[in-house]
Tab-separated table of C-alpha atoms and ligand atoms in Angstrom:
chain	number	residue	atom	x	y	z
I	1	MET	CA	4.789	18.476	11.520
I	2	THR	CA	5.435	14.986	10.175
I	3	LEU	CA	2.494	12.618	10.411
I	4	ASN	CA	2.831	8.871	10.945
I	5	LEU	CA	1.202	6.258	8.730
I	6	SER	CA	1.066	2.624	9.735
I	7	VAL	CA	-0.351	-0.629	8.386
I	8	SER	CA	-1.723	-3.581	10.335
I	9	PRO	CA	1.035	-6.235	10.379
I	10	ASP	CA	-1.273	-8.701	8.602
I	11	PHE	CA	-0.841	-7.204	5.126
I	12	PRO	CA	0.694	-9.577	2.558
I	13	PRO	CA	4.474	-8.996	2.239
I	14	THR	CA	4.089	-8.828	-1.542
I	15	HIS	CA	2.450	-5.426	-1.017
I	16	LEU	CA	5.178	-3.958	1.148
I	17	SER	CA	6.516	-1.673	-1.578
I	18	GLY	CA	2.938	-0.628	-2.349
I	19	TRP	CA	2.602	0.960	1.078
I	20	PHE	CA	5.774	2.972	0.529
I	21	ILE	CA	4.377	4.160	-2.793
I	22	PHE	CA	1.115	5.060	-1.053
I	23	ASN	CA	3.082	7.006	1.558
I	24	THR	CA	4.701	9.110	-1.162
I	25	TRP	CA	1.312	9.663	-2.812
I	26	LEU	CA	-0.103	10.718	0.564
I	27	GLN	CA	2.609	13.345	1.153
I	28	ARG	CA	1.846	14.920	-2.224
I	29	GLN	CA	-1.896	15.042	-1.550
I	30	LEU	CA	-1.552	16.553	1.919
I	31	ASN	CA	1.524	18.596	1.136
I	32	THR	CA	3.048	17.541	4.416
I	33	GLY	CA	5.640	15.047	5.612
I	34	VAL	CA	4.375	11.550	6.276
I	35	HIS	CA	6.492	8.776	7.745
I	36	LEU	CA	5.573	5.113	7.213
I	37	GLU	CA	6.124	3.076	10.365
I	38	LEU	CA	5.781	-0.688	9.954
I	39	TYR	CA	5.586	-3.338	12.661
I	40	ASP	CA	6.110	-7.087	12.854
I	41	SER	CA	4.138	-7.337	16.036
I	42	PHE	CA	0.495	-6.439	16.660
I	43	ASP	CA	1.229	-5.685	20.321
I	44	ALA	CA	4.102	-3.278	19.597
I	45	GLN	CA	1.911	-1.462	17.101
I	46	ARG	CA	-1.003	-1.242	19.550
I	47	GLU	CA	1.266	0.219	22.192
I	48	ASP	CA	2.422	2.957	19.823
I	49	ILE	CA	-1.176	3.629	18.810
I	50	ARG	CA	-2.138	4.038	22.464
I	51	ASN	CA	0.803	6.368	22.972
I	52	GLY	CA	-0.504	8.638	20.231
I	53	LYS	CA	2.271	7.942	17.750
I	54	ILE	CA	0.087	6.952	14.802
I	55	ASP	CA	-2.033	9.371	12.747
I	56	LEU	CA	-3.329	7.206	9.940
I	57	ILE	CA	-3.590	3.434	9.961
I	58	TYR	CA	-4.778	0.697	7.668
I	59	ALA	CA	-6.296	-1.217	10.540
I	60	ASN	CA	-7.572	-4.738	10.902
I	61	PRO	CA	-11.214	-4.927	12.016
I	62	TYR	CA	-10.262	-6.241	15.440
I	63	ASP	CA	-8.351	-3.039	16.215
I	64	ALA	CA	-11.069	-0.769	14.816
I	65	SER	CA	-13.000	-0.957	18.090
I	66	MET	CA	-10.071	0.317	20.178
I	67	LEU	CA	-9.229	3.013	17.632
I	68	VAL	CA	-12.755	4.379	17.269
I	69	ARG	CA	-14.355	3.815	20.662
I	70	GLU	CA	-11.384	4.301	22.952
I	71	LEU	CA	-9.046	6.616	21.117
I	72	GLY	CA	-11.392	8.816	19.086
I	73	PHE	CA	-10.075	7.792	15.666
I	74	LYS	CA	-12.401	8.109	12.683
I	75	VAL	CA	-12.811	5.573	9.891
I	76	LEU	CA	-12.526	7.267	6.494
I	77	VAL	CA	-12.771	4.493	3.915
I	78	ARG	CA	-12.704	0.742	3.378
I	79	PRO	CA	-11.004	-1.185	0.566
I	80	ARG	CA	-13.526	-2.314	-2.039
I	81	ASN	CA	-14.213	-6.072	-2.311
I	82	ARG	CA	-11.740	-6.946	0.420
I	83	ALA	CA	-13.701	-8.584	3.194
I	84	ASP	CA	-11.606	-10.425	5.778
I	85	GLU	CA	-12.681	-14.043	5.570
I	86	THR	CA	-11.115	-16.978	7.395
I	87	VAL	CA	-10.353	-20.472	6.110
I	88	ILE	CA	-9.708	-23.566	8.204
I	89	ALA	CA	-7.723	-26.023	6.114
I	90	ALA	CA	-6.272	-29.513	6.503
I	91	ARG	CA	-3.976	-31.696	4.412
I	92	HIS	CA	-5.562	-32.928	1.227
I	93	ASP	CA	-5.104	-36.583	2.164
I	94	ASP	CA	-6.496	-36.133	5.678
I	95	PRO	CA	-9.616	-38.283	6.123
I	96	ARG	CA	-11.280	-35.482	8.128
I	97	SER	CA	-13.417	-33.457	5.750
I	98	CYS	CA	-15.332	-30.965	7.904
I	99	VAL	CA	-14.826	-29.104	11.168
I	100	GLU	CA	-17.001	-31.569	13.081
I	101	ASP	CA	-14.534	-34.336	12.175
I	102	LEU	CA	-11.848	-32.578	14.252
I	103	GLY	CA	-11.515	-33.754	17.826
I	104	ALA	CA	-9.999	-32.640	21.130
I	105	GLY	CA	-6.210	-32.647	21.290
I	106	ILE	CA	-5.553	-31.420	17.755
I	107	ASN	CA	-2.733	-29.022	16.990
I	108	ILE	CA	-3.607	-25.868	15.075
I	109	ALA	CA	-1.203	-23.772	13.061
I	110	THR	CA	-2.222	-20.109	13.363
I	111	THR	CA	-0.775	-16.589	13.190
I	112	ALA	CA	-0.846	-13.588	15.515
I	113	ASP	CA	-3.529	-12.076	13.267
I	114	PRO	CA	-6.326	-11.435	15.778
I	115	ASP	CA	-9.189	-11.472	13.256
I	116	VAL	CA	-8.321	-14.706	11.639
I	117	HIS	CA	-7.555	-16.385	14.928
I	118	THR	CA	-10.820	-15.227	16.498
I	119	MET	CA	-12.925	-16.297	13.545
I	120	GLY	CA	-11.048	-19.605	13.301
I	121	MET	CA	-11.833	-20.337	16.947
I	122	ILE	CA	-15.495	-19.453	16.429
I	123	MET	CA	-15.735	-21.866	13.541
I	124	LEU	CA	-14.256	-24.616	15.742
I	125	GLU	CA	-16.966	-24.199	18.379
I	126	SER	CA	-19.347	-26.393	16.410
I	127	ALA	CA	-16.896	-29.249	17.057
I	128	ASP	CA	-16.787	-28.453	20.816
I	129	LEU	CA	-13.230	-27.226	20.426
I	130	ASP	CA	-11.834	-24.233	22.289
I	131	LYS	CA	-8.534	-23.062	23.709
I	132	THR	CA	-8.761	-25.526	26.578
I	133	ASN	CA	-8.705	-28.655	24.407
I	134	VAL	CA	-6.559	-27.768	21.389
I	135	SER	CA	-2.924	-26.692	21.153
I	136	PHE	CA	-1.509	-23.966	18.939
I	137	GLN	CA	1.561	-23.384	16.931
I	138	GLU	CA	1.971	-19.689	16.118
I	139	CYS	CA	3.538	-19.067	12.722
I	140	ASP	CA	4.859	-15.815	11.249
I	141	SER	CA	3.040	-16.106	7.922
I	142	TYR	CA	0.381	-18.078	6.076
I	143	VAL	CA	3.101	-19.760	4.042
I	144	LEU	CA	4.461	-21.131	7.311
I	145	VAL	CA	0.972	-22.186	8.422
I	146	ALA	CA	0.714	-24.191	5.195
I	147	LYS	CA	4.161	-25.652	5.807
I	148	ALA	CA	3.225	-26.775	9.324
I	149	LEU	CA	0.189	-28.540	7.867
I	150	LEU	CA	2.007	-30.177	5.006
I	151	ASN	CA	4.860	-31.544	7.083
I	152	GLY	CA	2.421	-33.019	9.557
I	153	GLN	CA	3.149	-30.749	12.528
I	154	ALA	CA	-0.421	-29.465	12.630
I	155	ASP	CA	-3.852	-31.046	12.035
I	156	ALA	CA	-5.537	-27.852	10.887
I	157	GLY	CA	-4.478	-24.331	9.941
I	158	PHE	CA	-6.140	-20.910	10.170
I	159	PHE	CA	-5.701	-18.693	7.108
I	160	LEU	CA	-6.874	-15.309	6.003
I	161	LYS	CA	-8.792	-16.291	2.857
I	162	ASP	CA	-6.741	-13.892	0.736
I	163	GLY	CA	-3.573	-15.391	2.206
I	164	TYR	CA	-4.807	-18.883	1.343
I	165	ASP	CA	-5.680	-17.871	-2.200
I	166	GLU	CA	-2.222	-16.339	-2.678
I	167	LEU	CA	-0.381	-19.568	-1.806
I	168	SER	CA	1.199	-21.300	-4.779
I	169	GLU	CA	-1.037	-23.704	-6.647
I	170	LEU	CA	1.280	-26.539	-5.746
I	171	VAL	CA	0.819	-25.891	-2.034
I	172	ARG	CA	-2.921	-25.326	-2.301
I	173	HIS	CA	-3.376	-28.634	-4.104
I	174	LYS	CA	-1.917	-30.438	-1.114
I	175	MET	CA	-4.543	-28.908	1.173
I	176	LYS	CA	-8.308	-28.699	1.414
I	177	MET	CA	-10.656	-26.245	3.051
I	178	LEU	CA	-12.719	-27.634	5.910
I	179	VAL	CA	-14.696	-24.395	6.127
I	180	SER	CA	-14.486	-20.869	4.772
I	181	SER	CA	-16.256	-17.959	6.445
I	182	GLN	CA	-18.795	-15.884	4.510
I	183	ILE	CA	-19.329	-12.806	6.621
I	184	SER	CA	-18.602	-10.011	4.125
I	185	VAL	CA	-19.186	-7.114	6.554
I	186	VAL	CA	-15.915	-7.491	8.467
I	187	HIS	CA	-12.992	-5.831	6.725
I	188	HIS	CA	-9.959	-3.562	7.105
I	189	THR	CA	-10.445	0.197	7.218
I	190	LEU	CA	-8.305	3.284	6.853
I	191	VAL	CA	-8.592	5.139	10.138
I	192	ALA	CA	-7.532	8.707	10.960
I	193	GLY	CA	-6.256	9.810	14.361
I	194	PRO	CA	-6.798	13.192	16.035
I	195	ARG	CA	-3.884	14.975	14.300
I	196	MET	CA	-5.091	13.761	10.903
I	197	GLN	CA	-8.644	15.077	11.363
I	198	GLU	CA	-7.878	18.464	9.836
I	199	HIS	CA	-6.926	16.678	6.616
I	200	ALA	CA	-9.760	14.146	6.798
I	201	GLU	CA	-12.088	15.778	4.293
I	202	LEU	CA	-9.434	16.421	1.661
I	203	LEU	CA	-7.901	13.010	2.180
I	204	THR	CA	-11.207	11.171	1.817
I	205	GLU	CA	-11.927	13.044	-1.397
I	206	ARG	CA	-8.491	12.162	-2.821
I	207	LEU	CA	-8.751	8.528	-1.723
I	208	LEU	CA	-12.133	8.133	-3.425
I	209	GLY	CA	-10.719	9.765	-6.547
I	210	MET	CA	-7.685	7.465	-6.780
I	211	GLU	CA	-9.319	4.975	-9.121
I	212	GLU	CA	-10.268	7.746	-11.575
I	213	ASP	CA	-6.690	8.872	-11.954
I	214	PRO	CA	-3.978	6.815	-13.766
I	215	LYS	CA	-1.337	7.576	-11.103
I	216	GLY	CA	-3.772	6.796	-8.318
I	217	ARG	CA	-4.696	3.541	-10.032
I	218	ASP	CA	-1.039	2.511	-10.135
I	219	VAL	CA	-0.707	3.191	-6.426
I	220	LEU	CA	-3.829	1.138	-5.681
I	221	LYS	CA	-2.543	-1.688	-7.816
I	222	SER	CA	0.777	-1.762	-5.992
I	223	MET	CA	-1.143	-2.154	-2.708
I	224	GLY	CA	-3.289	-4.895	-4.224
I	225	LEU	CA	-6.487	-2.848	-3.927
I	226	ASP	CA	-9.319	-2.067	-6.382
I	227	GLY	CA	-10.369	1.235	-4.845
I	228	TRP	CA	-11.835	2.738	-1.695
I	229	ASP	CA	-15.438	3.035	-0.555
I	230	VAL	CA	-16.530	5.646	1.934
I	231	MET	CA	-17.478	4.401	5.413
I	232	GLU	CA	-20.306	6.274	7.138
I	233	ASP	CA	-20.053	6.453	10.939
I	234	GLU	CA	-22.988	4.095	11.365
I	235	GLN	CA	-21.395	1.468	9.087
I	236	THR	CA	-18.312	1.609	11.256
I	237	GLU	CA	-20.314	1.332	14.471
I	238	PHE	CA	-22.223	-1.624	13.019
I	239	MET	CA	-19.001	-3.455	12.181
I	240	ILE	CA	-17.603	-2.788	15.638
I	241	ASP	CA	-20.815	-4.007	17.324
I	242	LEU	CA	-20.646	-7.153	15.255
I	243	ILE	CA	-17.027	-7.813	16.203
I	244	ASP	CA	-17.892	-7.154	19.858
I	245	THR	CA	-20.303	-10.088	19.740
I	246	LEU	CA	-17.471	-12.325	18.569
I	247	ILE	CA	-14.924	-11.561	21.275
I	248	ASP	CA	-15.302	-12.562	24.900
W	1	MET	CA	-30.661	-33.057	11.262
W	2	SER	CA	-31.554	-34.206	14.747
W	3	GLU	CA	-32.030	-37.954	15.119
W	4	GLN	CA	-35.290	-37.504	16.994
W	5	ASP	CA	-36.936	-35.556	14.180
W	6	THR	CA	-40.244	-37.123	13.256
W	7	GLY	CA	-41.209	-34.723	10.498
W	8	SER	CA	-44.632	-34.462	12.162
W	9	VAL	CA	-46.690	-31.399	11.310
W	10	GLY	CA	-48.930	-29.591	13.761
W	11	GLU	CA	-50.334	-26.230	14.707
W	12	VAL	CA	-49.570	-24.394	17.916
W	13	LEU	CA	-51.058	-21.190	19.256
W	14	ILE	CA	-48.136	-18.952	20.282
W	15	LYS	CA	-48.900	-16.186	22.759
W	16	TYR	CA	-46.467	-13.277	22.886
W	17	TYR	CA	-45.621	-11.031	25.828
W	18	ASP	CA	-47.569	-8.138	24.344
W	19	GLY	CA	-50.869	-10.043	24.381
W	20	THR	CA	-50.899	-10.876	20.669
W	21	GLU	CA	-50.968	-14.463	19.475
W	22	ARG	CA	-50.764	-16.456	16.283
W	23	LEU	CA	-51.504	-19.988	15.145
W	24	ALA	CA	-48.148	-21.247	13.860
W	25	LYS	CA	-47.379	-24.281	11.766
W	26	ILE	CA	-44.792	-26.467	13.504
W	27	VAL	CA	-42.868	-29.118	11.589
W	28	ASP	CA	-40.507	-31.397	13.480
W	29	ARG	CA	-37.644	-30.988	11.013
W	30	GLU	CA	-34.282	-29.362	11.655
W	31	VAL	CA	-32.621	-27.228	9.005
W	32	PRO	CA	-28.835	-27.425	9.500
W	33	TYR	CA	-26.976	-24.221	10.308
W	34	PRO	CA	-24.955	-23.129	7.241
W	35	ASP	CA	-21.178	-23.542	7.719
W	36	GLY	CA	-19.029	-20.419	7.938
W	37	LYS	CA	-21.936	-17.986	8.108
W	38	LEU	CA	-23.096	-15.568	10.748
W	39	ILE	CA	-26.780	-14.752	10.995
W	40	VAL	CA	-27.079	-11.069	11.852
W	41	SER	CA	-30.044	-8.920	12.788
W	42	ARG	CA	-30.595	-5.668	14.567
W	43	THR	CA	-33.608	-4.347	16.424
W	44	ASP	CA	-34.753	-1.062	17.857
W	45	PRO	CA	-34.854	-0.825	21.681
W	46	SER	CA	-38.247	-2.564	21.780
W	47	GLY	CA	-37.226	-5.608	19.730
W	48	ILE	CA	-38.602	-4.550	16.325
W	49	ILE	CA	-36.323	-5.804	13.532
W	50	THR	CA	-34.482	-3.016	11.689
W	51	HIS	CA	-31.806	-5.007	9.835
W	52	ALA	CA	-31.461	-8.580	8.580
W	53	ASN	CA	-28.499	-9.989	6.667
W	54	ARG	CA	-28.792	-12.481	3.820
W	55	ALA	CA	-28.052	-15.510	6.009
W	56	PHE	CA	-30.884	-14.446	8.334
W	57	ILE	CA	-33.311	-14.184	5.450
W	58	GLU	CA	-32.245	-17.526	4.004
W	59	MET	CA	-32.461	-19.400	7.302
W	60	SER	CA	-35.704	-17.872	8.564
W	61	GLY	CA	-37.477	-18.409	5.251
W	62	TYR	CA	-38.991	-14.920	5.320
W	63	THR	CA	-38.279	-12.141	2.831
W	64	ARG	CA	-36.511	-8.988	3.997
W	65	GLU	CA	-39.802	-7.090	3.587
W	66	GLU	CA	-41.574	-9.557	5.886
W	67	LEU	CA	-38.917	-9.196	8.589
W	68	ILE	CA	-38.185	-5.474	8.761
W	69	GLY	CA	-40.607	-3.711	11.081
W	70	VAL	CA	-41.915	-6.792	12.877
W	71	ASN	CA	-41.108	-7.990	16.390
W	72	HIS	CA	-38.243	-10.436	16.713
W	73	TYR	CA	-40.623	-12.863	18.404
W	74	ILE	CA	-41.740	-13.853	14.899
W	75	LEU	CA	-38.963	-16.500	15.224
W	76	ARG	CA	-40.042	-17.752	18.607
W	77	HIS	CA	-40.357	-21.509	18.745
W	78	PRO	CA	-42.905	-22.940	21.226
W	79	ASP	CA	-40.206	-25.303	22.551
W	80	MET	CA	-38.242	-22.292	23.864
W	81	PRO	CA	-38.930	-21.509	27.531
W	82	ALA	CA	-39.990	-17.957	28.339
W	83	VAL	CA	-37.287	-17.685	31.021
W	84	ALA	CA	-34.575	-17.852	28.352
W	85	PHE	CA	-35.873	-14.668	26.754
W	86	LYS	CA	-36.492	-13.035	30.112
W	87	ASP	CA	-32.814	-13.638	30.859
W	88	LEU	CA	-31.913	-12.152	27.452
W	89	TRP	CA	-33.895	-8.967	28.034
W	90	ASP	CA	-32.784	-8.604	31.689
W	91	THR	CA	-29.145	-8.949	30.634
W	92	VAL	CA	-29.157	-6.501	27.743
W	93	ALA	CA	-31.241	-4.019	29.747
W	94	GLN	CA	-28.237	-3.806	32.087
W	95	GLY	CA	-26.058	-2.957	29.108
W	96	LYS	CA	-24.448	-6.408	29.108
W	97	LYS	CA	-23.811	-9.044	26.490
W	98	TRP	CA	-26.147	-12.057	26.441
W	99	GLN	CA	-25.224	-15.432	25.057
W	100	GLY	CA	-27.378	-18.522	24.717
W	101	TYR	CA	-28.624	-21.359	22.560
W	102	VAL	CA	-31.886	-20.691	20.767
W	103	LYS	CA	-34.230	-22.902	18.776
W	104	ASN	CA	-35.814	-20.758	16.107
W	105	LEU	CA	-39.020	-21.233	14.147
W	106	ARG	CA	-38.864	-20.806	10.399
W	107	LYS	CA	-41.681	-19.500	8.260
W	108	ASP	CA	-42.246	-23.023	6.870
W	109	GLY	CA	-42.617	-24.421	10.403
W	110	ALA	CA	-39.235	-26.180	10.519
W	111	TYR	CA	-36.582	-25.149	13.043
W	112	TYR	CA	-32.880	-24.298	13.354
W	113	TRP	CA	-30.595	-24.022	16.376
W	114	VAL	CA	-28.155	-21.161	16.869
W	115	LYS	CA	-25.650	-19.950	19.405
W	116	ALA	CA	-26.752	-16.328	19.747
W	117	THR	CA	-24.962	-13.294	21.168
W	118	VAL	CA	-26.976	-10.130	21.742
W	119	ILE	CA	-25.411	-6.780	22.611
W	120	PRO	CA	-26.837	-3.307	23.162
W	121	ASN	CA	-25.916	-0.666	20.560
W	122	ILE	CA	-24.798	2.501	22.299
W	123	ARG	CA	-24.353	5.735	20.315
W	124	ASN	CA	-23.223	8.889	22.109
W	125	GLY	CA	-24.122	7.248	25.389
W	126	GLU	CA	-27.664	6.376	24.306
W	127	LEU	CA	-29.204	2.985	23.639
W	128	VAL	CA	-30.355	2.919	20.017
W	129	GLY	CA	-31.047	-0.797	19.624
W	130	TYR	CA	-29.614	-4.287	19.818
W	131	THR	CA	-27.504	-6.471	17.548
W	132	SER	CA	-27.755	-10.239	17.518
W	133	VAL	CA	-25.103	-12.391	15.848
W	134	ARG	CA	-25.637	-16.162	15.605
W	135	ARG	CA	-23.150	-18.882	14.864
W	136	LYS	CA	-23.241	-22.614	14.415
W	137	PRO	CA	-23.744	-24.472	17.701
W	138	SER	CA	-22.213	-27.875	18.429
W	139	ARG	CA	-24.481	-30.932	18.438
W	140	SER	CA	-23.659	-31.583	22.088
W	141	LYS	CA	-24.768	-28.070	23.116
W	142	ILE	CA	-28.024	-28.518	21.214
W	143	THR	CA	-28.707	-31.811	22.988
W	144	GLU	CA	-27.885	-30.201	26.349
W	145	SER	CA	-30.162	-27.239	25.643
W	146	GLU	CA	-33.019	-29.471	24.498
W	147	ALA	CA	-32.804	-31.413	27.748
W	148	LEU	CA	-32.621	-28.233	29.824
W	149	TYR	CA	-35.411	-26.363	28.039
W	150	VAL	CA	-37.985	-29.179	28.499
W	151	THR	CA	-37.551	-28.752	32.244
W	152	LEU	CA	-38.061	-24.979	32.037
W	153	ARG	CA	-41.227	-24.901	29.975
P	1	FMN	C1	-31.472	-8.343	18.970
P	1	FMN	C2	-32.484	-9.379	19.385
P	1	FMN	C3	-32.560	-10.587	18.706
P	1	FMN	C4	-33.484	-11.560	19.064
P	1	FMN	N1	-33.500	-12.722	18.349
P	1	FMN	C5	-34.425	-13.662	18.635
P	1	FMN	C6	-34.474	-14.858	17.883
P	1	FMN	O1	-33.683	-15.091	16.976
P	1	FMN	N2	-35.445	-15.752	18.191
P	1	FMN	C7	-36.338	-15.548	19.193
P	1	FMN	O2	-37.187	-16.403	19.411
P	1	FMN	N3	-36.279	-14.425	19.945
P	1	FMN	C8	-35.354	-13.483	19.696
P	1	FMN	N4	-35.304	-12.332	20.455
P	1	FMN	C9	-36.209	-12.226	21.608
P	1	FMN	C10	-37.596	-11.742	21.211
P	1	FMN	O3	-37.586	-10.333	21.236
P	1	FMN	C11	-38.680	-12.255	22.198
P	1	FMN	O4	-38.378	-11.824	23.490
P	1	FMN	C12	-38.786	-13.759	22.206
P	1	FMN	O5	-39.005	-14.257	20.914
P	1	FMN	C13	-39.885	-14.271	23.119
P	1	FMN	O6	-41.119	-13.712	22.773
P	1	FMN	P1	-42.059	-13.095	23.914
P	1	FMN	O7	-41.210	-12.086	24.633
P	1	FMN	O8	-43.214	-12.516	23.201
P	1	FMN	O9	-42.432	-14.240	24.798
P	1	FMN	C14	-34.374	-11.346	20.138
P	1	FMN	C15	-34.296	-10.137	20.845
P	1	FMN	C16	-33.356	-9.167	20.490
P	1	FMN	C17	-33.274	-7.880	21.278
């Protein structure tokens, strides 16, 4: 039986080939066919997850709750040193220098990434801003969020911190951070579905061993990761509880 | 910092629901909520602190050792009306999420305002505790809450 691997659509495009390399690595470890299914849209991916099509997914923290609590998936590992932090940025020459300087009626460049959008909105609350008094411009990537800011279409932009840091220096110099989240316990996870459970133990062992092995290290590097850390059930539950407090 | 802060120092006897009380130092000085951070703590079902993140430790002024194992009312500010916490406990007891603005008392007697969300932690159908996550409140919500809470005390 071929198993299906998928990746949350928010991964940086520079690591696309890395996920194909990981897929090949995975087939060797499990000695079974694995197909990598990628999505542009979070909603299309969620629908396939709900329909039982996905067996292993590198999930964003926002989806972890649905996967674990509704669909019986199990978190195996998390990427080391890769917390999902959110940045709200403005143009460098904008006189507004903190979130509280932003006022009702602003336009925000954002993406469909649910984590970053949620955290961005939470960080706007201190300025009495919410979806009723700001407008949005949804962009397909953080590069396009930056573009919307720089050409004056948006007053502020929401970025995944890693996405912000990966922008070219030239672009970053034309922007400034109004705020950057420091949460550290909200991050992506690798989550196994029901059909993957029989391989879960072996897979976890191999994932944890990747950084010890030259081939494994190359695979990690191509995905832009340092290594994996094991996630105990209670750590997962804690992260999900925390995210639950952030969504209405 | 709130414009009304006087910096005055006083002592207030705080009486808790369980009959205990303590003489607390109260300083009329606001410590601003740190940007971008979430203050996170967890309690057991009775409100005893079991987990505190770094932001919680930094803002409360206590060490982790001083916080773990004590009742969450250690942060109770005398300006907070009892009904606010009754509402909190009534809400979470029903398994629901509670949200509200809370003025907290630091170890040094100063205070900080938060927008708090408390949810029950359910594991295998059983209540094992509560998680509270606080974020930065807007100045207008603080002013509104101050005005409301004086009338409820
Ligand atoms: C998870 C959780 C977090 C709480 N956080 C606070 C807090 O930050 N500050 C506070 O004054 N009370 C907090 N409380 C409420 C206290 O348990 C307590 O009810 C309150 O301080 C009032 O004290 P009293 O019940 O003795 O009057 C929290 C309760 C729970 C369950």
